[in-house]
């Protein structure tokens, strides 16, 4: 059951990233008076991400290094241009229900845990280096995205005309957010940097999730990584989400939310169930014991079910709309 939930989670988030990359590239091309069919852009995105995975971790490291440098450059340029337009009133006026509804998407960020087996192999089973990479690799994006959320919510009102609420109610939210920031700042120069930042942010997550799914399928289906096996794995990794992205290219936020639901089950409920059953039902005596008691486990379960409930409510609202 856990294997299936993990597979659904990975495929769902792969769909979201494929749709997101397609959307932002399409918006960039349209601003330069170029129209390319979304299907072609989706296929191009998948090919771009799949090639480094086929050639191995060394190529992935180079590819990801380029993405991270580009993302940081674009982020600091954006911060410079948008900060003068941040209004404290926008930050203070944000209603509590909007951040609450975003909780399932926040949980999606914990999907990086799926890449730990791949990292362990890349770091030659050096647990110390693995821990450092996880902590540093989690802390830096956290700071960047907290600043990014502050910049966006400070520049764009949460409610009303031309607001964050308007963006959520429309299709193609990524493209609409770019246009909204340009409208509120009156600075067309930021368009390029916004698109580069969002594109590289999605691309870095996309290649990490793709690698995790690639290794997950190789292990679960017992497929060796010879040239023929790699082709099979790449096809299994990218074709299912690509098909959904080609037919449902408006579901970026919905797919992220659903992936958050799967992530909540996988990384919220399952670990508690395993620890609870091993500790209190089977009385297992292991060399490692999580430093948590029944109260902590129950709080995690309650919070996880709250997140699941919020996502079901969000899916219901989107369906009714």
PDB file of C-alpha atoms in Angstrom:
ATOM      1  CA  UNK A   1       0.000   0.000   0.000  1.00  0.00           C
ATOM      2  CA  UNK A   2       2.782   2.429   0.910  1.00  0.00           C
ATOM      3  CA  UNK A   3       4.499   1.684  -2.424  1.00  0.00           C
ATOM      4  CA  UNK A   4       1.320   2.563  -4.349  1.00  0.00           C
ATOM      5  CA  UNK A   5       0.741   5.762  -2.340  1.00  0.00           C
ATOM      6  CA  UNK A   6       4.338   6.790  -2.978  1.00  0.00           C
ATOM      7  CA  UNK A   7       3.964   6.072  -6.686  1.00  0.00           C
ATOM      8  CA  UNK A   8       0.748   8.112  -6.919  1.00  0.00           C
ATOM      9  CA  UNK A   9       2.413  10.969  -5.033  1.00  0.00           C
ATOM     10  CA  UNK A  10       5.427  11.016  -7.358  1.00  0.00           C
ATOM     11  CA  UNK A  11       3.369  10.828 -10.538  1.00  0.00           C
ATOM     12  CA  UNK A  12       1.041  13.583  -9.304  1.00  0.00           C
ATOM     13  CA  UNK A  13       3.851  15.973  -8.493  1.00  0.00           C
ATOM     14  CA  UNK A  14       5.528  15.114 -11.808  1.00  0.00           C
ATOM     15  CA  UNK A  15       2.298  16.178 -13.541  1.00  0.00           C
ATOM     16  CA  UNK A  16       2.330  19.464 -11.631  1.00  0.00           C
ATOM     17  CA  UNK A  17       5.937  20.232 -12.542  1.00  0.00           C
ATOM     18  CA  UNK A  18       5.413  19.363 -16.218  1.00  0.00           C
ATOM     19  CA  UNK A  19       2.368  21.640 -16.376  1.00  0.00           C
ATOM     20  CA  UNK A  20       4.159  24.410 -14.460  1.00  0.00           C
ATOM     21  CA  UNK A  21       7.226  24.395 -16.716  1.00  0.00           C
ATOM     22  CA  UNK A  22       5.042  24.379 -19.815  1.00  0.00           C
ATOM     23  CA  UNK A  23       2.984  27.291 -18.514  1.00  0.00           C
ATOM     24  CA  UNK A  24       5.918  29.525 -17.662  1.00  0.00           C
ATOM     25  CA  UNK A  25       7.781  28.813 -20.936  1.00  0.00           C
ATOM     26  CA  UNK A  26       4.576  29.478 -22.885  1.00  0.00           C
ATOM     27  CA  UNK A  27       4.115  32.809 -21.090  1.00  0.00           C
ATOM     28  CA  UNK A  28       7.703  33.829 -21.840  1.00  0.00           C
ATOM     29  CA  UNK A  29       7.361  33.002 -25.533  1.00  0.00           C
ATOM     30  CA  UNK A  30       4.012  34.784 -25.847  1.00  0.00           C
ATOM     31  CA  UNK A  31       5.516  37.975 -24.429  1.00  0.00           C
ATOM     32  CA  UNK A  32       8.065  37.761 -27.244  1.00  0.00           C
ATOM     33  CA  UNK A  33       5.278  37.258 -29.805  1.00  0.00           C
ATOM     34  CA  UNK A  34       6.035  33.584 -30.317  1.00  0.00           C
ATOM     35  CA  UNK A  35       3.342  30.941 -30.093  1.00  0.00           C
ATOM     36  CA  UNK A  36       4.365  27.326 -29.624  1.00  0.00           C
ATOM     37  CA  UNK A  37       1.749  24.632 -28.872  1.00  0.00           C
ATOM     38  CA  UNK A  38       1.678  23.633 -25.201  1.00  0.00           C
ATOM     39  CA  UNK A  39       2.057  19.978 -26.166  1.00  0.00           C
ATOM     40  CA  UNK A  40       5.407  20.698 -27.837  1.00  0.00           C
ATOM     41  CA  UNK A  41       6.615  22.650 -24.805  1.00  0.00           C
ATOM     42  CA  UNK A  42       5.594  19.835 -22.446  1.00  0.00           C
ATOM     43  CA  UNK A  43       7.500  17.280 -24.512  1.00  0.00           C
ATOM     44  CA  UNK A  44      10.522  19.604 -24.707  1.00  0.00           C
ATOM     45  CA  UNK A  45      10.471  20.076 -20.913  1.00  0.00           C
ATOM     46  CA  UNK A  46      10.405  16.325 -20.341  1.00  0.00           C
ATOM     47  CA  UNK A  47      13.269  15.706 -22.780  1.00  0.00           C
ATOM     48  CA  UNK A  48      15.373  18.459 -21.168  1.00  0.00           C
ATOM     49  CA  UNK A  49      14.968  16.957 -17.692  1.00  0.00           C
ATOM     50  CA  UNK A  50      15.285  13.314 -18.759  1.00  0.00           C
ATOM     51  CA  UNK A  51      18.620  13.644 -20.581  1.00  0.00           C
ATOM     52  CA  UNK A  52      20.771  14.393 -17.478  1.00  0.00           C
ATOM     53  CA  UNK A  53      19.071  11.512 -15.649  1.00  0.00           C
ATOM     54  CA  UNK A  54      19.932   9.117 -18.469  1.00  0.00           C
ATOM     55  CA  UNK A  55      23.618  10.110 -18.419  1.00  0.00           C
ATOM     56  CA  UNK A  56      23.970   9.903 -14.627  1.00  0.00           C
ATOM     57  CA  UNK A  57      24.543  11.844 -11.424  1.00  0.00           C
ATOM     58  CA  UNK A  58      27.570  13.779 -12.701  1.00  0.00           C
ATOM     59  CA  UNK A  59      25.441  15.364 -15.433  1.00  0.00           C
ATOM     60  CA  UNK A  60      22.572  15.943 -13.003  1.00  0.00           C
ATOM     61  CA  UNK A  61      24.947  17.784 -10.648  1.00  0.00           C
ATOM     62  CA  UNK A  62      26.137  20.098 -13.450  1.00  0.00           C
ATOM     63  CA  UNK A  63      22.570  20.666 -14.681  1.00  0.00           C
ATOM     64  CA  UNK A  64      21.310  21.422 -11.175  1.00  0.00           C
ATOM     65  CA  UNK A  65      24.250  23.720 -10.415  1.00  0.00           C
ATOM     66  CA  UNK A  66      23.394  25.811 -13.466  1.00  0.00           C
ATOM     67  CA  UNK A  67      19.737  25.956 -12.406  1.00  0.00           C
ATOM     68  CA  UNK A  68      20.546  27.010  -8.833  1.00  0.00           C
ATOM     69  CA  UNK A  69      22.922  29.782  -9.960  1.00  0.00           C
ATOM     70  CA  UNK A  70      20.277  31.093 -12.369  1.00  0.00           C
ATOM     71  CA  UNK A  71      17.576  30.897  -9.703  1.00  0.00           C
ATOM     72  CA  UNK A  72      19.632  32.813  -7.122  1.00  0.00           C
ATOM     73  CA  UNK A  73      20.571  35.501  -9.664  1.00  0.00           C
ATOM     74  CA  UNK A  74      16.952  35.989 -10.708  1.00  0.00           C
ATOM     75  CA  UNK A  75      15.767  35.996  -7.089  1.00  0.00           C
ATOM     76  CA  UNK A  76      18.120  38.760  -5.964  1.00  0.00           C
ATOM     77  CA  UNK A  77      17.228  40.832  -9.037  1.00  0.00           C
ATOM     78  CA  UNK A  78      13.520  40.394  -8.236  1.00  0.00           C
ATOM     79  CA  UNK A  79      14.029  41.344  -4.612  1.00  0.00           C
ATOM     80  CA  UNK A  80      15.803  44.519  -5.725  1.00  0.00           C
ATOM     81  CA  UNK A  81      13.024  45.534  -8.143  1.00  0.00           C
ATOM     82  CA  UNK A  82       9.943  44.538  -6.112  1.00  0.00           C
ATOM     83  CA  UNK A  83      10.942  45.453  -2.530  1.00  0.00           C
ATOM     84  CA  UNK A  84      10.120  49.187  -3.013  1.00  0.00           C
ATOM     85  CA  UNK A  85       6.547  48.161  -3.921  1.00  0.00           C
ATOM     86  CA  UNK A  86       5.912  46.004  -0.839  1.00  0.00           C
ATOM     87  CA  UNK A  87       3.070  47.335   1.312  1.00  0.00           C
ATOM     88  CA  UNK A  88       2.901  46.345   4.959  1.00  0.00           C
ATOM     89  CA  UNK A  89      -0.888  46.727   4.756  1.00  0.00           C
ATOM     90  CA  UNK A  90      -1.017  43.885   2.201  1.00  0.00           C
ATOM     91  CA  UNK A  91       0.916  41.584   4.530  1.00  0.00           C
ATOM     92  CA  UNK A  92      -1.236  42.444   7.545  1.00  0.00           C
ATOM     93  CA  UNK A  93      -4.538  42.217   5.664  1.00  0.00           C
ATOM     94  CA  UNK A  94      -4.045  38.663   4.384  1.00  0.00           C
ATOM     95  CA  UNK A  95      -6.986  36.549   5.681  1.00  0.00           C
ATOM     96  CA  UNK A  96      -6.145  33.478   7.732  1.00  0.00           C
ATOM     97  CA  UNK A  97      -8.006  31.055   5.458  1.00  0.00           C
ATOM     98  CA  UNK A  98      -5.666  31.592   2.492  1.00  0.00           C
ATOM     99  CA  UNK A  99      -2.486  30.314   4.222  1.00  0.00           C
ATOM    100  CA  UNK A 100      -4.557  27.526   5.749  1.00  0.00           C
ATOM    101  CA  UNK A 101      -5.786  26.390   2.334  1.00  0.00           C
ATOM    102  CA  UNK A 102      -2.156  26.293   1.179  1.00  0.00           C
ATOM    103  CA  UNK A 103      -1.131  23.736   3.831  1.00  0.00           C
ATOM    104  CA  UNK A 104      -1.447  20.699   1.496  1.00  0.00           C
ATOM    105  CA  UNK A 105       0.859  22.391  -1.021  1.00  0.00           C
ATOM    106  CA  UNK A 106       3.319  23.187   1.785  1.00  0.00           C
ATOM    107  CA  UNK A 107       3.352  19.479   2.657  1.00  0.00           C
ATOM    108  CA  UNK A 108       4.349  18.761  -0.944  1.00  0.00           C
ATOM    109  CA  UNK A 109       7.758  20.274  -0.185  1.00  0.00           C
ATOM    110  CA  UNK A 110       8.512  17.265   2.019  1.00  0.00           C
ATOM    111  CA  UNK A 111       8.525  15.198  -1.145  1.00  0.00           C
ATOM    112  CA  UNK A 112      12.279  15.822  -1.291  1.00  0.00           C
ATOM    113  CA  UNK A 113      12.570  12.926   1.187  1.00  0.00           C
ATOM    114  CA  UNK A 114      12.044  10.553  -1.728  1.00  0.00           C
ATOM    115  CA  UNK A 115      15.445  11.500  -3.155  1.00  0.00           C
ATOM    116  CA  UNK A 116      17.384  10.481  -0.023  1.00  0.00           C
ATOM    117  CA  UNK A 117      18.199   6.957  -1.355  1.00  0.00           C
ATOM    118  CA  UNK A 118      19.606   8.543  -4.534  1.00  0.00           C
ATOM    119  CA  UNK A 119      21.641  11.027  -2.482  1.00  0.00           C
ATOM    120  CA  UNK A 120      22.987   8.236  -0.300  1.00  0.00           C
ATOM    121  CA  UNK A 121      24.344   6.437  -3.340  1.00  0.00           C
ATOM    122  CA  UNK A 122      25.782   9.667  -4.761  1.00  0.00           C
ATOM    123  CA  UNK A 123      27.548  10.409  -1.447  1.00  0.00           C
ATOM    124  CA  UNK A 124      28.933   6.843  -1.163  1.00  0.00           C
ATOM    125  CA  UNK A 125      26.935   6.035   1.996  1.00  0.00           C
ATOM    126  CA  UNK A 126      28.597   8.863   3.938  1.00  0.00           C
ATOM    127  CA  UNK A 127      25.843   9.459   6.524  1.00  0.00           C
ATOM    128  CA  UNK A 128      27.479  12.610   7.907  1.00  0.00           C
ATOM    129  CA  UNK A 129      27.565  14.243   4.477  1.00  0.00           C
ATOM    130  CA  UNK A 130      24.027  13.017   3.817  1.00  0.00           C
ATOM    131  CA  UNK A 131      22.726  14.719   6.977  1.00  0.00           C
ATOM    132  CA  UNK A 132      24.530  17.948   6.093  1.00  0.00           C
ATOM    133  CA  UNK A 133      23.129  17.926   2.554  1.00  0.00           C
ATOM    134  CA  UNK A 134      19.583  17.358   3.847  1.00  0.00           C
ATOM    135  CA  UNK A 135      19.778  20.094   6.500  1.00  0.00           C
ATOM    136  CA  UNK A 136      21.521  22.706   4.334  1.00  0.00           C
ATOM    137  CA  UNK A 137      19.527  21.721   1.253  1.00  0.00           C
ATOM    138  CA  UNK A 138      16.296  22.223   3.204  1.00  0.00           C
ATOM    139  CA  UNK A 139      17.256  25.390   5.078  1.00  0.00           C
ATOM    140  CA  UNK A 140      18.402  27.454   2.076  1.00  0.00           C
ATOM    141  CA  UNK A 141      15.204  26.915   0.012  1.00  0.00           C
ATOM    142  CA  UNK A 142      13.127  27.607   3.148  1.00  0.00           C
ATOM    143  CA  UNK A 143      14.729  31.042   3.557  1.00  0.00           C
ATOM    144  CA  UNK A 144      14.461  31.812  -0.163  1.00  0.00           C
ATOM    145  CA  UNK A 145      10.797  30.853  -0.390  1.00  0.00           C
ATOM    146  CA  UNK A 146       9.874  32.686   2.829  1.00  0.00           C
ATOM    147  CA  UNK A 147      11.371  35.833   1.334  1.00  0.00           C
ATOM    148  CA  UNK A 148       9.638  35.131  -1.977  1.00  0.00           C
ATOM    149  CA  UNK A 149       6.242  34.736  -0.309  1.00  0.00           C
ATOM    150  CA  UNK A 150       6.817  37.984   1.602  1.00  0.00           C
ATOM    151  CA  UNK A 151       7.704  39.813  -1.617  1.00  0.00           C
ATOM    152  CA  UNK A 152       4.687  38.484  -3.543  1.00  0.00           C
ATOM    153  CA  UNK A 153       2.141  38.955  -0.746  1.00  0.00           C
ATOM    154  CA  UNK A 154       3.541  42.402   0.017  1.00  0.00           C
ATOM    155  CA  UNK A 155       3.254  43.551  -3.596  1.00  0.00           C
ATOM    156  CA  UNK A 156      -0.104  41.935  -4.470  1.00  0.00           C
ATOM    157  CA  UNK A 157      -3.220  42.344  -2.266  1.00  0.00           C
ATOM    158  CA  UNK A 158      -4.726  39.111  -0.961  1.00  0.00           C
ATOM    159  CA  UNK A 159      -8.340  40.006  -1.768  1.00  0.00           C
ATOM    160  CA  UNK A 160     -10.241  42.169  -4.224  1.00  0.00           C
ATOM    161  CA  UNK A 161      -9.649  43.072  -7.847  1.00  0.00           C
ATOM    162  CA  UNK A 162      -6.220  42.122  -9.230  1.00  0.00           C
ATOM    163  CA  UNK A 163      -5.388  40.111  -6.104  1.00  0.00           C
ATOM    164  CA  UNK A 164      -3.956  36.733  -5.128  1.00  0.00           C
ATOM    165  CA  UNK A 165      -7.538  35.492  -4.813  1.00  0.00           C
ATOM    166  CA  UNK A 166      -8.111  36.484  -8.452  1.00  0.00           C
ATOM    167  CA  UNK A 167      -5.039  34.530  -9.534  1.00  0.00           C
ATOM    168  CA  UNK A 168      -6.234  31.385  -7.740  1.00  0.00           C
ATOM    169  CA  UNK A 169      -9.644  31.618  -9.388  1.00  0.00           C
ATOM    170  CA  UNK A 170      -8.168  31.677 -12.904  1.00  0.00           C
ATOM    171  CA  UNK A 171      -6.486  29.073 -15.052  1.00  0.00           C
ATOM    172  CA  UNK A 172      -2.723  29.354 -15.629  1.00  0.00           C
ATOM    173  CA  UNK A 173      -1.945  30.828 -12.166  1.00  0.00           C
ATOM    174  CA  UNK A 174       1.812  31.061 -12.778  1.00  0.00           C
ATOM    175  CA  UNK A 175       1.413  33.160 -15.915  1.00  0.00           C
ATOM    176  CA  UNK A 176      -1.259  35.316 -14.259  1.00  0.00           C
ATOM    177  CA  UNK A 177       0.945  35.956 -11.223  1.00  0.00           C
ATOM    178  CA  UNK A 178       3.699  37.282 -13.482  1.00  0.00           C
ATOM    179  CA  UNK A 179       1.238  39.651 -15.162  1.00  0.00           C
ATOM    180  CA  UNK A 180      -0.165  40.722 -11.784  1.00  0.00           C
ATOM    181  CA  UNK A 181       3.271  41.601 -10.399  1.00  0.00           C
ATOM    182  CA  UNK A 182       4.027  43.670 -13.485  1.00  0.00           C
ATOM    183  CA  UNK A 183       0.675  45.439 -13.079  1.00  0.00           C
ATOM    184  CA  UNK A 184       1.224  46.293  -9.401  1.00  0.00           C
ATOM    185  CA  UNK A 185       4.860  47.351  -9.732  1.00  0.00           C
ATOM    186  CA  UNK A 186       4.567  49.075 -13.104  1.00  0.00           C
ATOM    187  CA  UNK A 187       7.947  47.599 -13.989  1.00  0.00           C
ATOM    188  CA  UNK A 188       8.054  45.454 -17.114  1.00  0.00           C
ATOM    189  CA  UNK A 189      11.723  44.617 -16.480  1.00  0.00           C
ATOM    190  CA  UNK A 190      10.785  42.201 -13.715  1.00  0.00           C
ATOM    191  CA  UNK A 191       8.886  39.934 -16.126  1.00  0.00           C
ATOM    192  CA  UNK A 192      12.060  38.234 -17.354  1.00  0.00           C
ATOM    193  CA  UNK A 193      13.458  37.693 -13.853  1.00  0.00           C
ATOM    194  CA  UNK A 194      10.147  36.375 -12.486  1.00  0.00           C
ATOM    195  CA  UNK A 195       9.851  33.854 -15.280  1.00  0.00           C
ATOM    196  CA  UNK A 196      13.472  32.739 -14.903  1.00  0.00           C
ATOM    197  CA  UNK A 197      13.107  32.382 -11.127  1.00  0.00           C
ATOM    198  CA  UNK A 198       9.869  30.382 -11.300  1.00  0.00           C
ATOM    199  CA  UNK A 199      11.112  28.268 -14.216  1.00  0.00           C
ATOM    200  CA  UNK A 200      14.363  27.350 -12.465  1.00  0.00           C
ATOM    201  CA  UNK A 201      12.593  26.782  -9.131  1.00  0.00           C
ATOM    202  CA  UNK A 202      10.224  24.317 -10.809  1.00  0.00           C
ATOM    203  CA  UNK A 203      13.041  22.762 -12.867  1.00  0.00           C
ATOM    204  CA  UNK A 204      15.213  22.084  -9.804  1.00  0.00           C
ATOM    205  CA  UNK A 205      12.297  20.357  -8.062  1.00  0.00           C
ATOM    206  CA  UNK A 206      11.341  18.592 -11.291  1.00  0.00           C
ATOM    207  CA  UNK A 207      14.728  16.964 -11.818  1.00  0.00           C
ATOM    208  CA  UNK A 208      14.978  15.965  -8.141  1.00  0.00           C
ATOM    209  CA  UNK A 209      11.547  14.341  -8.152  1.00  0.00           C
ATOM    210  CA  UNK A 210      12.258  12.700 -11.515  1.00  0.00           C
ATOM    211  CA  UNK A 211      15.466  11.179 -10.165  1.00  0.00           C
ATOM    212  CA  UNK A 212      13.621   9.951  -7.078  1.00  0.00           C
ATOM    213  CA  UNK A 213      10.897   8.326  -9.186  1.00  0.00           C
ATOM    214  CA  UNK A 214      13.497   6.891 -11.589  1.00  0.00           C
ATOM    215  CA  UNK A 215      15.372   5.165  -8.749  1.00  0.00           C
ATOM    216  CA  UNK A 216      12.117   4.223  -7.010  1.00  0.00           C
ATOM    217  CA  UNK A 217      10.905   2.380 -10.118  1.00  0.00           C
ATOM    218  CA  UNK A 218      14.314   0.779 -10.691  1.00  0.00           C
ATOM    219  CA  UNK A 219      14.265  -0.613  -7.163  1.00  0.00           C
ATOM    220  CA  UNK A 220      10.570  -1.538  -7.016  1.00  0.00           C
ATOM    221  CA  UNK A 221      10.398  -3.145 -10.467  1.00  0.00           C
ATOM    222  CA  UNK A 222      13.929  -4.595 -10.281  1.00  0.00           C
ATOM    223  CA  UNK A 223      15.062  -2.964 -13.529  1.00  0.00           C
ATOM    224  CA  UNK A 224      18.819  -2.744 -14.045  1.00  0.00           C
ATOM    225  CA  UNK A 225      20.322   0.538 -15.227  1.00  0.00           C
ATOM    226  CA  UNK A 226      21.892  -0.727 -18.435  1.00  0.00           C
ATOM    227  CA  UNK A 227      21.087   1.231 -21.646  1.00  0.00           C
ATOM    228  CA  UNK A 228      17.893  -0.752 -22.310  1.00  0.00           C
ATOM    229  CA  UNK A 229      16.836  -0.580 -18.670  1.00  0.00           C
ATOM    230  CA  UNK A 230      17.420   3.180 -18.587  1.00  0.00           C
ATOM    231  CA  UNK A 231      15.103   3.678 -21.572  1.00  0.00           C
ATOM    232  CA  UNK A 232      12.405   1.606 -19.857  1.00  0.00           C
ATOM    233  CA  UNK A 233      12.823   3.557 -16.631  1.00  0.00           C
ATOM    234  CA  UNK A 234      12.731   6.935 -18.366  1.00  0.00           C
ATOM    235  CA  UNK A 235       9.591   5.912 -20.260  1.00  0.00           C
ATOM    236  CA  UNK A 236       7.944   4.726 -17.032  1.00  0.00           C
ATOM    237  CA  UNK A 237       9.029   7.890 -15.237  1.00  0.00           C
ATOM    238  CA  UNK A 238       7.966  10.533 -17.742  1.00  0.00           C
ATOM    239  CA  UNK A 239       5.292   9.186 -20.102  1.00  0.00           C
ATOM    240  CA  UNK A 240       2.386   8.748 -17.595  1.00  0.00           C
ATOM    241  CA  UNK A 241       2.631  12.303 -16.160  1.00  0.00           C
ATOM    242  CA  UNK A 242       3.286  13.699 -19.639  1.00  0.00           C
ATOM    243  CA  UNK A 243       0.038  12.201 -20.941  1.00  0.00           C
ATOM    244  CA  UNK A 244      -1.913  13.799 -18.094  1.00  0.00           C
ATOM    245  CA  UNK A 245      -0.116  17.130 -18.586  1.00  0.00           C
ATOM    246  CA  UNK A 246      -0.995  17.094 -22.290  1.00  0.00           C
ATOM    247  CA  UNK A 247      -4.686  16.473 -21.629  1.00  0.00           C
ATOM    248  CA  UNK A 248      -5.158  18.428 -18.358  1.00  0.00           C
ATOM    249  CA  UNK A 249      -2.796  21.387 -18.701  1.00  0.00           C
ATOM    250  CA  UNK A 250      -4.803  23.664 -16.364  1.00  0.00           C
ATOM    251  CA  UNK A 251      -4.378  21.623 -13.176  1.00  0.00           C
ATOM    252  CA  UNK A 252      -1.062  22.977 -11.832  1.00  0.00           C
ATOM    253  CA  UNK A 253      -2.326  24.133  -8.410  1.00  0.00           C
ATOM    254  CA  UNK A 254      -4.813  21.249  -8.116  1.00  0.00           C
ATOM    255  CA  UNK A 255      -2.072  18.706  -8.869  1.00  0.00           C
ATOM    256  CA  UNK A 256       0.224  20.287  -6.274  1.00  0.00           C
ATOM    257  CA  UNK A 257      -2.577  20.154  -3.708  1.00  0.00           C
ATOM    258  CA  UNK A 258      -3.352  16.510  -4.442  1.00  0.00           C
ATOM    259  CA  UNK A 259       0.359  15.702  -4.241  1.00  0.00           C
ATOM    260  CA  UNK A 260       0.312  17.401  -0.846  1.00  0.00           C
ATOM    261  CA  UNK A 261      -2.493  15.075   0.232  1.00  0.00           C
ATOM    262  CA  UNK A 262      -0.454  12.038  -0.805  1.00  0.00           C
ATOM    263  CA  UNK A 263       2.617  13.531   0.882  1.00  0.00           C
ATOM    264  CA  UNK A 264       0.658  13.973   4.121  1.00  0.00           C
ATOM    265  CA  UNK A 265      -0.306  10.300   4.108  1.00  0.00           C
ATOM    266  CA  UNK A 266       3.160   9.139   3.120  1.00  0.00           C
ATOM    267  CA  UNK A 267       5.308  11.355   5.354  1.00  0.00           C
ATOM    268  CA  UNK A 268       2.798  12.221   8.082  1.00  0.00           C
ATOM    269  CA  UNK A 269       0.584   9.221   8.833  1.00  0.00           C
ATOM    270  CA  UNK A 270       2.695   6.251   7.716  1.00  0.00           C
ATOM    271  CA  UNK A 271       5.787   7.035   9.847  1.00  0.00           C
ATOM    272  CA  UNK A 272       3.597   7.446  12.940  1.00  0.00           C
ATOM    273  CA  UNK A 273       1.786   4.181  12.197  1.00  0.00           C
ATOM    274  CA  UNK A 274       5.095   2.349  11.795  1.00  0.00           C
ATOM    275  CA  UNK A 275       6.630   3.818  14.942  1.00  0.00           C
ATOM    276  CA  UNK A 276       3.444   3.282  16.992  1.00  0.00           C
ATOM    277  CA  UNK A 277       2.988  -0.343  15.938  1.00  0.00           C
ATOM    278  CA  UNK A 278       6.659  -1.195  16.437  1.00  0.00           C
ATOM    279  CA  UNK A 279       6.934   0.511  19.815  1.00  0.00           C
ATOM    280  CA  UNK A 280       3.567  -0.074  21.480  1.00  0.00           C
ATOM    281  CA  UNK A 281       2.063  -3.102  19.726  1.00  0.00           C
ATOM    282  CA  UNK A 282       5.002  -5.365  18.844  1.00  0.00           C
ATOM    283  CA  UNK A 283       7.356  -4.048  21.574  1.00  0.00           C
ATOM    284  CA  UNK A 284      10.309  -4.062  19.190  1.00  0.00           C
ATOM    285  CA  UNK A 285      13.696  -3.308  20.705  1.00  0.00           C
ATOM    286  CA  UNK A 286      15.714  -1.553  17.997  1.00  0.00           C
ATOM    287  CA  UNK A 287      19.081   0.191  18.103  1.00  0.00           C
ATOM    288  CA  UNK A 288      17.439   3.475  17.023  1.00  0.00           C
ATOM    289  CA  UNK A 289      14.382   5.012  18.671  1.00  0.00           C
ATOM    290  CA  UNK A 290      12.568   8.172  17.583  1.00  0.00           C
ATOM    291  CA  UNK A 291      12.521  10.672  20.454  1.00  0.00           C
ATOM    292  CA  UNK A 292       8.734  11.098  20.564  1.00  0.00           C
ATOM    293  CA  UNK A 293       5.953   9.810  22.805  1.00  0.00           C
ATOM    294  CA  UNK A 294       2.261   9.031  22.332  1.00  0.00           C
ATOM    295  CA  UNK A 295       1.258  12.695  22.658  1.00  0.00           C
ATOM    296  CA  UNK A 296       3.603  13.774  19.862  1.00  0.00           C
ATOM    297  CA  UNK A 297       2.402  10.941  17.631  1.00  0.00           C
ATOM    298  CA  UNK A 298      -1.240  11.897  18.244  1.00  0.00           C
ATOM    299  CA  UNK A 299      -0.542  15.560  17.451  1.00  0.00           C
ATOM    300  CA  UNK A 300       1.073  14.548  14.155  1.00  0.00           C
ATOM    301  CA  UNK A 301      -1.938  12.368  13.294  1.00  0.00           C
ATOM    302  CA  UNK A 302      -4.424  15.149  14.149  1.00  0.00           C
ATOM    303  CA  UNK A 303      -2.465  17.696  12.111  1.00  0.00           C
ATOM    304  CA  UNK A 304      -2.172  15.277   9.176  1.00  0.00           C
ATOM    305  CA  UNK A 305      -5.916  14.611   9.127  1.00  0.00           C
ATOM    306  CA  UNK A 306      -6.547  18.377   9.294  1.00  0.00           C
ATOM    307  CA  UNK A 307      -4.359  18.882   6.213  1.00  0.00           C
ATOM    308  CA  UNK A 308      -6.155  16.038   4.409  1.00  0.00           C
ATOM    309  CA  UNK A 309      -9.519  17.607   5.292  1.00  0.00           C
ATOM    310  CA  UNK A 310      -8.402  20.995   3.968  1.00  0.00           C
ATOM    311  CA  UNK A 311      -7.309  19.443   0.678  1.00  0.00           C
ATOM    312  CA  UNK A 312     -10.605  17.579   0.232  1.00  0.00           C
ATOM    313  CA  UNK A 313     -12.427  20.868   0.890  1.00  0.00           C
ATOM    314  CA  UNK A 314     -10.219  22.618  -1.666  1.00  0.00           C
ATOM    315  CA  UNK A 315     -10.839  19.892  -4.258  1.00  0.00           C
ATOM    316  CA  UNK A 316     -14.594  20.196  -3.639  1.00  0.00           C
ATOM    317  CA  UNK A 317     -14.482  23.983  -4.147  1.00  0.00           C
ATOM    318  CA  UNK A 318     -12.471  23.616  -7.370  1.00  0.00           C
ATOM    319  CA  UNK A 319     -14.893  20.969  -8.634  1.00  0.00           C
ATOM    320  CA  UNK A 320     -17.914  23.201  -7.948  1.00  0.00           C
ATOM    321  CA  UNK A 321     -16.247  26.089  -9.755  1.00  0.00           C
TER     322      UNK A 321
END
